[in-house]
Amino acid sequence: MRRLGGILFLLLWASLVQARVREYHLVLEERPVTIGGRTIRAMTVNGKIPGPTLYFEEGDLARIHVENRMSEDSSIHWHGVLVPPEMDGVPYVSFPPIKPGSTFTYEFPIRQAGTYWYHSHTGLQEQRGVYGAIVVRPRRERFPVDRDYVVVLSDWTYEDPEAVLRTLKAGREWYNIKKGTAQSLLGAVRLGMLKHFFKRELLRMPPMDLSDIAYDHFLVNGGPELSLPARPGEKIRLRIINAAAGTNFYVEFAGGPMTIVSADGQEVEPVKLKRFLIVIAETYDVIVTLPREGAFEFRATAQDNTGHASLWLGEGPRVAAPTIPSPNLYHTMGRVSWRSLLALRPEEAMGMSDAAVRAGKFDRPGMMPGMKMGHTRRSTPPDLALDGMDPRRPWPPYRFLRATKPTAPPPGKPVRVLRLTLDGDMERYVWFLGKKALSESDVIRIRKGEVVRLILVNRTMMHHPMHLHGHFFRVLSGQGAYAPWKHTVDVAPMSTTVIEFPANESGDWFFHCHILYHLKSGMARVVHYEGYSPPPAVRKIRPLLYQDHWYAWAEGTLATNMSEGYLNLSNTRWNLRAVWEIGWEGVPETETEWTLLVERYFNRFFTVFAGADLLDDGEDLSRAVIGFTYLLPLNLRTYFWLDSDGGTRMGVEKHLPLTARLFLEGYAQYDTWEKWEGEVGLSYVLSKRASLRAFWHSDYFWGVGLNFWF
Ligand SMILES: [Cu+2]
């Protein structure tokens, strides 16, 4: 009897101290989804986009069954939620992917309150709809409100995301043409930015780019527009989540300023802002007040100004949020100097060489030295605004974010300082972290108990929202000991961001750019705790994480006088290429030249290649070749080869956008055996795949034709 009483007591005690279990069932399923009036086959969670919001309370035990009813592997990652390494949901890093037809059960204690989100960490599934919100209610509410809304922002394309990535890999200008952000000579003249246009050409810099893709819609909770009830005078908490795959958003409320009360789920001192930029994968809780009767717009504008999503709060006459001025994309940072003109590497041309980075020249957070606000403002037309320098187009509000408690690590802890550059090539569409793509990289080693400081130096013209799994880091942005905790941070173009975190977990954790297409193109690393060993099932499949994917495409022109083009296969560093030129006009007999090349890519400026040139114009002139390509100032692509018969070939080519769709193109080359050859003409982009061409070739004379790529 006494024993039974003891057991009963134990059971009662256990049930009291044991966390409450919160259970969810998530079903991943492909099904037709209608967004913006058009139906496509998408990927859903419990039949919807976004998936259901998962609610927890601080101290709960989360048990989430994820059933994969799709035809491919999948996964769910709990973004910003502190979980054991095996529960983090990154295939090959934390666990094996969830196979079609199977269910994986995640279980972890909820250690924190705030707004977070979840998404697939497999392939490009996030772009197709696999994401949703997580809300963890605190034990005590800091700011009681009348209404509490989850606001999931995202972007939507009707195109298959794999096709989008292949288009980017093939270096097509199509998305910029489609959305009107392509740069051209005429565009520069119109805006009085011709000087900047040529300065950029001289410096061999890529154009400023705010988003790689032309999206069809921007969404709030799964639709372009949404209305939610609210009454005048009510306080409303908006839990804003940027779940987009490729879009940063400016957010603004037509009813007055927003008070930010937390960032990435972590409390900050309340700060009132009229407009701010929320980059991919961040979350912000803001509190707004409905000022009077009416429907007031909360607007999320894509950073590239190609569209927005609207949430209307309240009922009655509509009050819209203001339109944000378009960015001036022509503005070119950097200085033209002999050093930049003679630079052998892209980063040297922009004044950010490896040596300068190593010497700590870019260790201070902020824009690269020499890029000040005043003198750049004057060079911009008044209806456009310079990104990050004009208060109408601010960069993220980090300097306003102040933690509610000190976040500085205790003094005396060992500090590991790591500098990582962010590099990339928009044209080849490869992205590097610490000069390496994921497929070429080793882990970043850290040790439990130390403080890790990461100095992130961005040497590209894009924003990169960097996310560290399994940790919160302090963003060093001027708040001293009260630097805010975050899980995702923007590293702005040509800028440095410094973050710092106590290494107080264990495991292997992903650290990557949250632009989905950058992540897929190499911008990621594994952060590894010394002494940690992943479960055997994960260790066995880990090499799959480092797979380098191959992308294939072809382009060709068929004209009245000749045909030319190439077949191409590329991964991060290699190209296999077959180039043809067949001419029949102006020659006694049809001439055919095939060049087969294996090419190794080093950077945007420099590649080396070897292969064979197979030429037949009556006599056989086939030979083996070895050579290199190099990009000269003014973006002149030059090439040089030596052949097995002791001859050489050298040439230069140029591709100049006159308008967004019209290009002036040409090349000139000299070959020991074939002497001079050249081509010059115009090309007009008709559609994603086709261009119209009119040109003159030195051997085959005038021709008009069509160019296609597949
Ligand atoms: Cu990126």
XYZ file of C-alpha atoms and ligand atoms in Angstrom:
711
model
C 0.000 0.000 0.000
C 2.746 2.352 0.975
C 4.579 1.451 -2.185
C 1.551 2.184 -4.342
C 1.183 5.545 -2.650
C 4.802 6.261 -3.429
C 4.341 5.428 -7.089
C 1.213 7.576 -7.283
C 3.098 10.437 -5.721
C 5.930 10.000 -8.186
C 3.539 9.978 -11.123
C 1.793 13.097 -9.888
C 5.133 14.839 -9.389
C 6.349 13.765 -12.804
C 3.237 15.103 -14.504
C 3.637 18.423 -12.734
C 7.255 19.039 -13.651
C 7.027 17.474 -17.069
C 6.539 19.923 -19.887
C 3.231 20.079 -21.626
C 3.481 18.259 -24.938
C 2.282 20.210 -27.961
C 1.719 17.929 -30.907
C 1.311 18.861 -34.572
C 0.864 16.873 -37.765
C 2.220 18.472 -40.899
C 1.549 16.892 -44.281
C 3.696 17.978 -47.212
C 1.790 17.539 -50.420
C 1.921 18.676 -54.044
C -1.372 20.064 -55.240
C -2.816 22.751 -57.533
C -2.784 26.183 -55.900
C -4.374 29.348 -57.270
C -2.525 32.572 -56.588
C -3.162 35.829 -58.431
C -5.792 34.138 -60.611
C -3.527 31.452 -62.020
C -3.324 27.853 -60.895
C -0.100 25.914 -60.802
C 1.067 22.787 -59.082
C 2.717 23.861 -55.859
C 3.971 22.366 -52.618
C 1.771 22.794 -49.596
C 1.787 22.131 -45.878
C -1.575 20.708 -44.754
C -2.980 21.777 -48.120
C -2.110 25.457 -47.774
C 0.481 28.147 -48.513
C 1.715 29.206 -46.047
C 1.289 26.147 -43.849
C -0.520 26.368 -40.506
C 0.889 28.601 -37.782
C 2.336 26.468 -34.985
C 1.613 27.879 -31.537
C 3.632 26.982 -28.464
C 4.194 28.278 -25.001
C 7.608 28.784 -23.505
C 8.527 25.537 -21.723
C 6.395 23.254 -23.948
C 7.732 20.083 -25.445
C 7.160 20.265 -29.200
C 6.360 17.017 -30.983
C 5.837 17.532 -34.691
C 5.124 14.722 -37.136
C 6.092 15.668 -40.675
C 4.638 13.365 -43.308
C 6.085 13.629 -46.804
C 3.420 12.805 -49.389
C 5.381 14.406 -52.192
C 7.282 12.579 -54.899
C 10.699 13.817 -53.732
C 12.756 14.021 -50.527
C 11.876 16.796 -48.141
C 12.644 18.317 -44.737
C 11.464 20.992 -42.337
C 13.811 23.363 -40.549
C 12.639 25.399 -37.521
C 14.131 28.767 -38.321
C 15.426 30.552 -35.226
C 14.265 27.878 -32.798
C 17.018 26.512 -30.536
C 16.900 22.742 -30.988
C 19.257 19.792 -30.528
C 21.432 19.332 -33.657
C 19.572 16.214 -34.836
C 16.254 18.137 -34.795
C 17.392 21.076 -36.925
C 16.025 19.614 -40.131
C 18.851 20.233 -42.591
C 19.308 17.151 -44.789
C 22.838 15.665 -44.639
C 23.838 18.123 -41.880
C 21.431 17.220 -39.086
C 19.462 14.226 -40.351
C 18.719 12.125 -43.441
C 16.048 13.699 -45.672
C 12.426 12.660 -45.168
C 11.776 10.207 -47.990
C 8.552 10.253 -50.025
C 5.824 8.374 -48.190
C 7.552 8.506 -44.819
C 7.087 10.498 -41.636
C 9.703 12.013 -39.391
C 8.851 13.034 -35.839
C 10.686 16.013 -34.451
C 10.775 16.466 -30.701
C 12.414 19.294 -28.794
C 11.833 21.498 -25.760
C 10.776 25.079 -26.458
C 13.420 27.204 -24.747
C 12.389 30.648 -25.940
C 9.452 32.923 -26.752
C 8.876 34.955 -29.907
C 8.029 34.851 -33.594
C 9.820 32.294 -35.747
C 9.069 30.255 -38.815
C 9.627 26.945 -40.512
C 10.482 25.981 -44.061
C 11.759 23.153 -46.192
C 15.535 22.948 -46.357
C 15.508 20.722 -49.426
C 16.231 21.960 -52.938
C 14.049 24.888 -53.964
C 10.889 23.663 -52.197
C 10.667 26.803 -50.094
C 10.003 28.827 -53.257
C 7.177 26.437 -54.086
C 5.321 26.993 -50.810
C 6.783 24.894 -47.990
C 6.854 27.434 -45.159
C 4.786 28.677 -42.228
C 4.894 30.645 -38.976
C 5.810 29.644 -35.439
C 4.553 31.675 -32.493
C 5.866 30.966 -29.007
C 3.912 32.814 -26.349
C 5.957 34.037 -23.394
C 5.114 33.195 -19.785
C 4.266 36.863 -19.295
C 3.262 39.183 -22.125
C 5.475 42.276 -22.271
C 3.120 44.346 -24.409
C -0.515 43.314 -24.137
C -2.349 44.091 -27.371
C -5.935 43.982 -28.634
C -5.099 41.880 -31.664
C -2.225 39.666 -32.608
C -1.660 38.855 -36.287
C 0.877 36.717 -38.079
C 2.057 38.374 -41.317
C 3.966 35.953 -43.551
C 5.591 37.731 -46.500
C 6.801 35.767 -49.497
C 7.394 35.872 -53.241
C 5.747 33.868 -55.983
C 6.687 32.820 -59.481
C 4.635 30.717 -61.881
C 7.861 29.354 -63.296
C 9.367 26.131 -62.004
C 12.093 27.242 -59.532
C 14.534 24.729 -61.072
C 13.991 26.445 -64.439
C 14.578 29.805 -62.737
C 17.906 28.604 -61.393
C 18.955 27.220 -64.775
C 18.086 30.548 -66.410
C 20.304 32.306 -63.857
C 23.105 29.784 -64.390
C 22.952 30.375 -68.134
C 23.620 34.059 -67.420
C 20.507 35.331 -69.158
C 19.488 38.957 -68.697
C 15.876 37.954 -69.076
C 14.592 38.599 -65.545
C 15.984 42.125 -65.488
C 14.484 42.809 -68.912
C 11.128 41.382 -67.840
C 10.893 43.485 -64.705
C 12.421 46.624 -66.177
C 15.620 46.731 -64.134
C 18.074 45.970 -66.949
C 20.771 48.595 -67.332
C 21.630 50.085 -70.687
C 23.400 52.932 -72.379
C 20.136 54.690 -73.225
C 18.838 54.141 -69.691
C 21.980 55.791 -68.333
C 21.668 58.722 -70.732
C 18.036 59.265 -69.741
C 18.952 59.507 -66.070
C 22.101 61.521 -66.632
C 24.132 58.611 -65.273
C 26.329 58.020 -68.314
C 29.484 58.761 -66.332
C 28.542 56.133 -63.800
C 27.708 53.659 -66.556
C 31.175 53.954 -68.061
C 32.836 54.044 -64.688
C 31.254 50.699 -63.945
C 32.358 49.330 -67.320
C 35.862 50.582 -66.683
C 35.962 49.043 -63.232
C 34.557 45.778 -64.610
C 31.934 45.772 -61.869
C 28.609 43.967 -62.115
C 25.500 46.166 -62.014
C 23.797 46.813 -58.676
C 21.259 44.073 -58.183
C 18.481 44.009 -55.599
C 16.855 40.753 -56.646
C 17.845 38.141 -59.210
C 14.390 37.028 -60.235
C 11.301 38.612 -61.783
C 8.492 37.544 -59.481
C 4.876 37.395 -60.554
C 3.494 38.254 -57.122
C 4.456 39.224 -53.623
C 2.340 37.618 -50.961
C 1.047 38.298 -47.507
C -0.252 35.104 -45.869
C -0.421 33.447 -49.286
C -2.152 36.128 -51.361
C -1.256 39.480 -52.954
C -3.830 41.237 -50.795
C -5.534 40.563 -47.486
C -7.943 42.330 -45.115
C -8.041 41.741 -41.369
C -10.448 43.198 -38.836
C -9.393 45.985 -36.463
C -11.165 48.864 -34.729
C -10.070 52.476 -34.262
C -7.773 52.902 -31.285
C -6.891 49.237 -31.102
C -3.322 48.133 -30.581
C -2.290 45.428 -33.009
C 0.804 43.284 -32.904
C 2.021 42.276 -36.355
C 4.382 39.337 -36.334
C 6.161 40.014 -39.612
C 8.053 37.097 -41.133
C 10.006 37.406 -44.373
C 9.581 33.894 -45.783
C 10.525 34.939 -49.319
C 13.063 32.955 -51.328
C 14.580 35.969 -53.058
C 13.030 39.245 -51.867
C 13.812 41.800 -49.182
C 10.853 44.019 -48.305
C 10.313 47.598 -47.212
C 7.465 47.593 -44.731
C 5.311 50.586 -43.833
C 1.938 51.184 -42.177
C -0.365 53.885 -43.544
C -1.859 54.509 -40.088
C 1.337 55.765 -38.472
C 4.753 54.608 -37.337
C 5.381 51.023 -36.266
C 6.924 50.256 -32.904
C 9.425 47.423 -33.179
C 9.356 45.398 -29.963
C 11.290 42.357 -31.037
C 13.630 41.278 -33.823
C 14.156 37.647 -34.828
C 11.977 36.696 -31.854
C 14.240 38.436 -29.332
C 13.116 41.397 -27.235
C 14.446 44.833 -28.104
C 13.763 48.228 -26.561
C 10.700 49.650 -28.327
C 11.662 51.810 -31.264
C 9.330 53.714 -33.565
C 10.013 53.618 -37.308
C 8.031 54.784 -40.285
C 9.646 52.430 -42.801
C 12.288 49.746 -42.595
C 13.835 46.968 -44.615
C 13.241 43.395 -43.539
C 15.610 41.017 -45.278
C 14.921 37.411 -46.138
C 14.392 35.079 -43.155
C 14.179 37.826 -40.518
C 11.172 38.335 -38.266
C 10.044 41.512 -36.530
C 7.203 42.066 -34.070
C 5.794 45.554 -34.448
C 2.883 47.216 -32.677
C 0.656 49.585 -34.597
C -2.443 51.516 -33.596
C -5.395 51.994 -35.882
C -5.698 55.814 -35.812
C -9.368 56.190 -36.798
C -12.177 54.629 -38.811
C -10.889 53.227 -42.094
C -8.892 50.474 -43.718
C -5.181 51.271 -43.360
C -2.618 49.595 -45.526
C 0.351 47.704 -44.185
C 2.458 47.460 -47.316
C 5.448 45.259 -48.022
C 7.276 46.567 -51.099
C 9.851 44.390 -52.819
C 13.244 46.045 -52.514
C 13.608 46.176 -56.305
C 10.275 48.081 -56.453
C 8.687 45.596 -58.847
C 5.598 45.093 -56.712
C 4.148 44.823 -53.253
C 1.792 42.892 -51.007
C -0.948 44.664 -49.061
C -2.540 43.927 -45.732
C -5.518 46.167 -44.959
C -6.268 46.639 -41.282
C -9.757 47.833 -40.340
C -12.834 48.627 -42.392
C -14.019 51.672 -44.284
C -12.399 54.076 -46.710
C -8.979 52.868 -47.733
C -5.831 54.720 -46.756
C -2.903 53.478 -48.814
C 0.747 53.501 -47.779
C 3.017 55.740 -49.890
C 4.955 54.503 -52.884
C 8.660 54.118 -52.321
C 10.983 55.861 -54.816
C 12.721 53.519 -57.210
C 16.372 52.715 -56.671
C 19.056 54.330 -58.757
C 20.826 51.206 -59.957
C 23.322 53.075 -62.101
C 25.164 54.577 -59.229
C 28.610 52.982 -59.133
C 30.670 52.744 -55.993
C 34.433 52.626 -56.039
C 37.091 54.772 -57.633
C 38.790 54.503 -60.983
C 42.530 54.354 -60.484
C 45.496 52.757 -62.197
C 45.394 50.123 -59.536
C 41.771 49.246 -60.289
C 42.357 49.284 -64.048
C 45.391 47.009 -63.828
C 43.898 44.733 -61.168
C 44.155 41.052 -61.991
C 41.246 39.977 -59.809
C 37.681 41.304 -59.443
C 38.013 42.093 -55.731
C 41.165 44.125 -56.430
C 39.337 46.136 -59.072
C 36.789 47.131 -56.430
C 39.566 48.020 -53.983
C 38.909 45.091 -51.650
C 41.816 42.730 -52.229
C 42.404 39.618 -50.122
C 45.488 41.250 -48.635
C 43.496 44.323 -47.550
C 40.824 42.078 -46.027
C 43.472 40.047 -44.175
C 45.102 43.259 -42.935
C 41.779 44.136 -41.284
C 41.022 47.090 -43.533
C 37.356 46.098 -43.695
C 36.852 44.920 -40.136
C 34.688 47.860 -39.109
C 30.954 47.385 -39.614
C 29.442 49.515 -42.330
C 30.086 50.478 -45.879
C 33.510 50.176 -47.419
C 35.734 53.186 -46.650
C 35.299 56.031 -49.100
C 31.589 55.414 -49.727
C 30.094 58.342 -47.896
C 26.597 59.677 -48.191
C 27.045 63.318 -49.157
C 28.827 63.210 -52.464
C 26.774 60.341 -53.813
C 23.420 61.968 -53.108
C 24.114 64.804 -55.524
C 24.640 62.452 -58.447
C 21.140 60.990 -58.335
C 17.987 62.256 -60.064
C 15.472 63.461 -57.435
C 12.762 60.882 -58.176
C 15.203 58.018 -57.632
C 16.896 57.106 -54.399
C 20.189 55.503 -53.612
C 19.796 52.317 -51.697
C 21.009 52.569 -48.136
C 22.193 56.166 -48.529
C 18.844 57.857 -49.026
C 16.621 57.785 -45.909
C 13.680 56.904 -48.174
C 15.361 53.595 -49.014
C 17.003 52.620 -45.730
C 19.025 49.489 -45.122
C 17.967 47.280 -42.173
C 17.336 49.098 -38.866
C 20.067 47.346 -36.885
C 21.544 50.493 -35.379
C 18.160 51.244 -33.763
C 17.869 47.798 -32.200
C 18.897 47.643 -28.572
C 18.571 44.504 -26.475
C 16.622 44.787 -23.233
C 19.416 43.101 -21.259
C 23.197 43.231 -21.744
C 24.314 40.674 -24.309
C 28.088 41.095 -24.109
C 29.982 37.908 -23.307
C 31.675 37.785 -19.900
C 35.189 39.248 -20.112
C 38.107 36.855 -20.251
C 36.465 34.313 -22.557
C 38.645 33.215 -25.454
C 37.572 34.930 -28.670
C 37.941 33.280 -32.065
C 37.932 35.871 -34.833
C 37.091 34.649 -38.321
C 36.975 36.781 -41.434
C 34.766 35.530 -44.200
C 34.371 37.255 -47.532
C 31.147 37.038 -49.491
C 31.911 36.770 -53.187
C 29.999 35.877 -56.268
C 29.492 36.083 -59.967
C 26.081 37.180 -61.121
C 26.691 36.040 -64.684
C 27.916 32.570 -63.930
C 25.615 32.544 -60.913
C 28.032 31.039 -58.405
C 28.263 32.374 -54.864
C 31.081 31.890 -52.409
C 31.571 32.152 -48.664
C 35.195 32.575 -47.651
C 36.157 32.271 -51.347
C 34.734 28.757 -51.614
C 31.474 27.230 -52.688
C 29.972 24.704 -50.278
C 31.061 21.875 -52.592
C 34.704 22.961 -52.267
C 34.661 23.781 -48.577
C 35.673 22.268 -45.310
C 33.844 22.911 -42.022
C 34.353 26.039 -39.914
C 35.783 24.667 -36.660
C 34.768 26.194 -33.332
C 35.126 25.108 -29.709
C 32.550 25.032 -26.967
C 33.082 27.780 -24.374
C 34.688 30.321 -26.663
C 33.225 33.418 -28.224
C 33.140 33.355 -32.012
C 33.319 36.642 -33.847
C 32.567 36.575 -37.561
C 33.620 39.492 -39.714
C 31.567 39.222 -42.885
C 32.970 41.265 -45.770
C 30.663 41.550 -48.756
C 32.502 42.051 -52.055
C 29.421 41.776 -54.239
C 26.755 44.206 -55.402
C 23.993 42.273 -53.638
C 22.594 42.041 -50.142
C 23.189 38.663 -48.515
C 20.945 37.768 -45.557
C 23.182 35.409 -43.587
C 21.616 32.888 -41.233
C 23.297 30.815 -38.549
C 21.464 27.718 -37.390
C 21.120 26.752 -33.754
C 22.359 30.032 -32.263
C 21.611 33.658 -31.696
C 24.416 36.084 -32.411
C 24.945 39.693 -31.403
C 24.989 42.166 -34.268
C 27.679 44.744 -33.490
C 25.991 47.865 -34.745
C 26.710 50.569 -32.214
C 24.710 49.445 -29.174
C 27.745 48.310 -27.197
C 26.882 45.827 -24.459
C 23.243 45.930 -25.611
C 23.874 44.683 -29.153
C 20.692 42.889 -30.286
C 20.424 39.111 -30.615
C 19.567 37.864 -34.081
C 19.572 34.654 -36.125
C 19.736 36.317 -39.539
C 21.603 39.429 -40.550
C 21.949 41.390 -43.744
C 25.405 41.986 -45.161
C 24.870 44.928 -47.491
C 26.702 45.389 -50.828
C 30.370 46.392 -50.438
C 29.925 46.425 -46.665
C 31.022 44.652 -43.515
C 28.793 43.136 -40.845
C 30.278 41.865 -37.594
C 28.490 39.285 -35.481
C 29.503 37.505 -32.325
C 28.101 34.509 -30.482
C 28.912 32.408 -27.457
C 29.675 28.891 -28.632
C 27.438 27.256 -26.071
C 25.862 24.403 -28.021
C 27.280 21.326 -29.649
C 26.798 19.848 -33.088
C 27.120 20.723 -36.746
C 25.238 23.852 -37.811
C 24.567 25.336 -41.190
C 25.614 28.920 -41.871
C 24.408 30.304 -45.181
C 22.923 33.026 -47.311
C 19.139 32.816 -47.152
C 18.587 33.846 -50.749
C 17.460 30.401 -51.772
C 19.249 30.506 -55.132
C 22.494 31.664 -53.528
C 22.294 28.857 -50.985
C 21.793 26.405 -53.856
C 24.743 27.962 -55.715
C 27.343 27.523 -53.005
C 26.973 30.270 -50.383
C 26.971 28.001 -47.328
C 29.247 26.350 -44.764
C 28.982 23.897 -41.913
C 30.022 25.240 -38.505
C 31.429 22.318 -36.557
C 31.969 22.015 -32.815
C 35.228 20.274 -32.017
C 34.603 16.834 -30.621
C 31.111 16.496 -32.030
C 30.354 13.500 -34.153
C 27.058 13.332 -36.047
C 24.954 10.151 -35.775
C 26.313 7.354 -38.038
C 23.314 7.599 -40.389
C 24.151 11.266 -41.009
C 27.896 10.724 -41.240
C 27.333 8.177 -43.975
C 25.359 10.563 -46.192
C 27.235 13.766 -45.360
C 29.175 13.690 -48.683
C 25.856 14.318 -50.472
C 25.844 17.795 -48.934
C 28.960 18.644 -50.921
C 27.692 17.479 -54.288
C 28.393 19.926 -57.073
C 25.505 20.063 -59.523
C 25.880 20.282 -63.284
C 23.722 22.561 -65.378
C 23.301 22.171 -69.117
C 22.186 24.645 -71.734
C 22.707 25.494 -75.363
C 22.481 28.591 -77.489
C 22.516 28.960 -81.224
C 21.868 31.333 -84.096
C 20.491 30.289 -87.426
C 20.933 33.085 -89.954
C 20.761 33.517 -93.702
C 24.546 33.366 -94.074
C 25.703 31.101 -91.254
C 24.993 29.341 -88.015
C 26.878 29.676 -84.740
C 26.383 28.622 -81.162
C 27.454 26.302 -78.381
C 26.439 23.446 -76.115
C 27.456 23.906 -72.511
C 27.715 21.901 -69.319
C 28.815 23.706 -66.140
C 29.279 23.169 -62.439
C 30.846 25.591 -59.956
C 34.307 25.702 -61.555
C 34.211 23.696 -64.793
C 32.692 24.160 -68.227
C 32.501 21.569 -70.948
C 31.782 23.418 -74.124
C 31.297 22.629 -77.793
C 31.248 25.717 -80.019
C 30.252 25.640 -83.657
C 30.528 28.042 -86.567
C 29.160 26.965 -89.931
C 29.199 29.394 -92.865
C 27.932 29.076 -96.421
C 27.667 32.611 -97.747
C 30.626 34.153 -99.597
C 32.630 30.892 -99.636
C 32.897 28.263 -102.397
C 32.001 25.452 -100.006
C 30.335 25.287 -96.609
C 32.929 25.751 -93.861
C 32.559 24.069 -90.483
C 34.480 24.755 -87.312
C 33.899 22.945 -84.019
C 35.824 23.927 -80.902
C 35.685 21.466 -78.007
C 36.877 22.915 -74.718
C 37.305 22.011 -71.103
C 37.439 25.246 -69.171
C 38.390 25.969 -65.583
C 36.882 29.053 -63.952
C 38.987 30.997 -61.442
C 37.028 34.203 -61.139
C 34.955 36.639 -63.157
C 38.095 37.880 -64.915
C 40.046 34.741 -65.610
C 39.568 31.210 -66.969
C 41.933 28.689 -68.571
C 40.988 26.083 -71.117
C 42.268 23.224 -73.236
C 40.712 21.325 -76.094
C 40.635 20.896 -79.823
C 39.740 23.064 -82.777
C 38.257 21.017 -85.599
C 38.202 22.967 -88.791
C 37.306 21.877 -92.257
C 37.343 24.405 -95.086
C 38.556 22.143 -97.874
C 41.762 21.158 -96.104
C 41.893 19.718 -92.609
C 43.199 22.261 -90.105
C 42.390 20.406 -86.891
C 44.648 21.017 -83.909
C 44.870 20.837 -80.147
C 44.664 24.129 -78.262
C 45.423 25.509 -74.821
C 44.688 29.016 -73.622
C 42.953 31.454 -71.302
C 40.293 34.161 -71.238
C 40.627 37.444 -69.424
C 38.273 40.353 -68.861
C 39.770 43.775 -69.591
C 38.477 47.149 -68.382
C 35.322 48.241 -70.268
C 34.231 44.624 -69.920
C 36.134 43.492 -72.988
C 36.436 39.714 -72.957
C 39.766 38.651 -74.458
C 41.043 35.182 -75.270
C 44.304 33.695 -76.319
C 45.338 30.204 -77.366
C 48.356 28.257 -78.518
C 47.790 25.379 -80.914
C 49.636 22.145 -81.584
C 50.866 23.388 -84.957
C 52.703 26.266 -83.296
C 50.148 28.913 -84.137
C 48.148 31.225 -81.917
C 44.731 32.783 -81.849
C 43.741 35.898 -79.967
C 40.570 37.836 -79.885
C 38.388 40.325 -78.104
C 34.610 40.423 -77.758
C 32.099 42.908 -76.451
C 28.437 42.895 -75.567
C 26.944 46.354 -74.959
C 23.304 46.956 -73.989
C 22.068 49.964 -75.988
C 18.589 49.649 -74.550
C 17.225 47.006 -72.196
C 16.498 44.691 -75.138
C 18.857 45.875 -77.869
C 22.497 44.851 -77.796
C 25.495 45.815 -79.855
C 27.695 42.746 -80.129
C 30.863 41.861 -81.899
C 34.280 40.308 -81.850
C 37.576 40.543 -83.686
C 40.201 37.822 -83.756
C 43.510 37.005 -85.368
C 44.622 33.430 -86.006
C 48.034 32.428 -87.387
C 46.368 30.123 -89.948
C 43.025 31.745 -90.640
C 44.164 35.369 -90.281
C 41.599 38.035 -89.424
C 38.008 37.256 -88.612
C 35.339 39.434 -87.106
C 31.668 39.961 -86.580
C 29.539 42.934 -85.571
C 25.808 43.332 -85.293
C 22.671 43.976 -83.330
C 20.631 41.605 -81.262
C 17.124 42.281 -80.015
C 15.643 40.190 -77.194
C 12.179 38.988 -78.236
C 11.357 36.681 -75.343
C 12.941 34.590 -72.651
C 14.377 32.200 -75.241
C 14.580 34.079 -78.527
C 16.447 37.052 -79.991
C 16.438 38.566 -83.442
C 19.881 39.199 -84.929
C 21.270 41.229 -87.839
C 25.016 41.156 -88.302
C 28.023 41.179 -90.567
C 30.685 38.479 -90.538
C 34.051 39.003 -92.209
C 33.934 35.617 -94.009
C 30.218 35.088 -94.513
C 29.032 38.693 -94.893
C 25.568 39.957 -94.035
C 22.977 37.878 -92.332
C 19.751 38.063 -90.384
C 18.469 35.305 -88.183
C 17.109 34.084 -84.914
C 18.992 33.156 -81.794
C 17.588 30.650 -79.304
C 18.739 29.216 -76.033
C 17.472 26.129 -74.239
Cu 23.376 35.691 -50.998
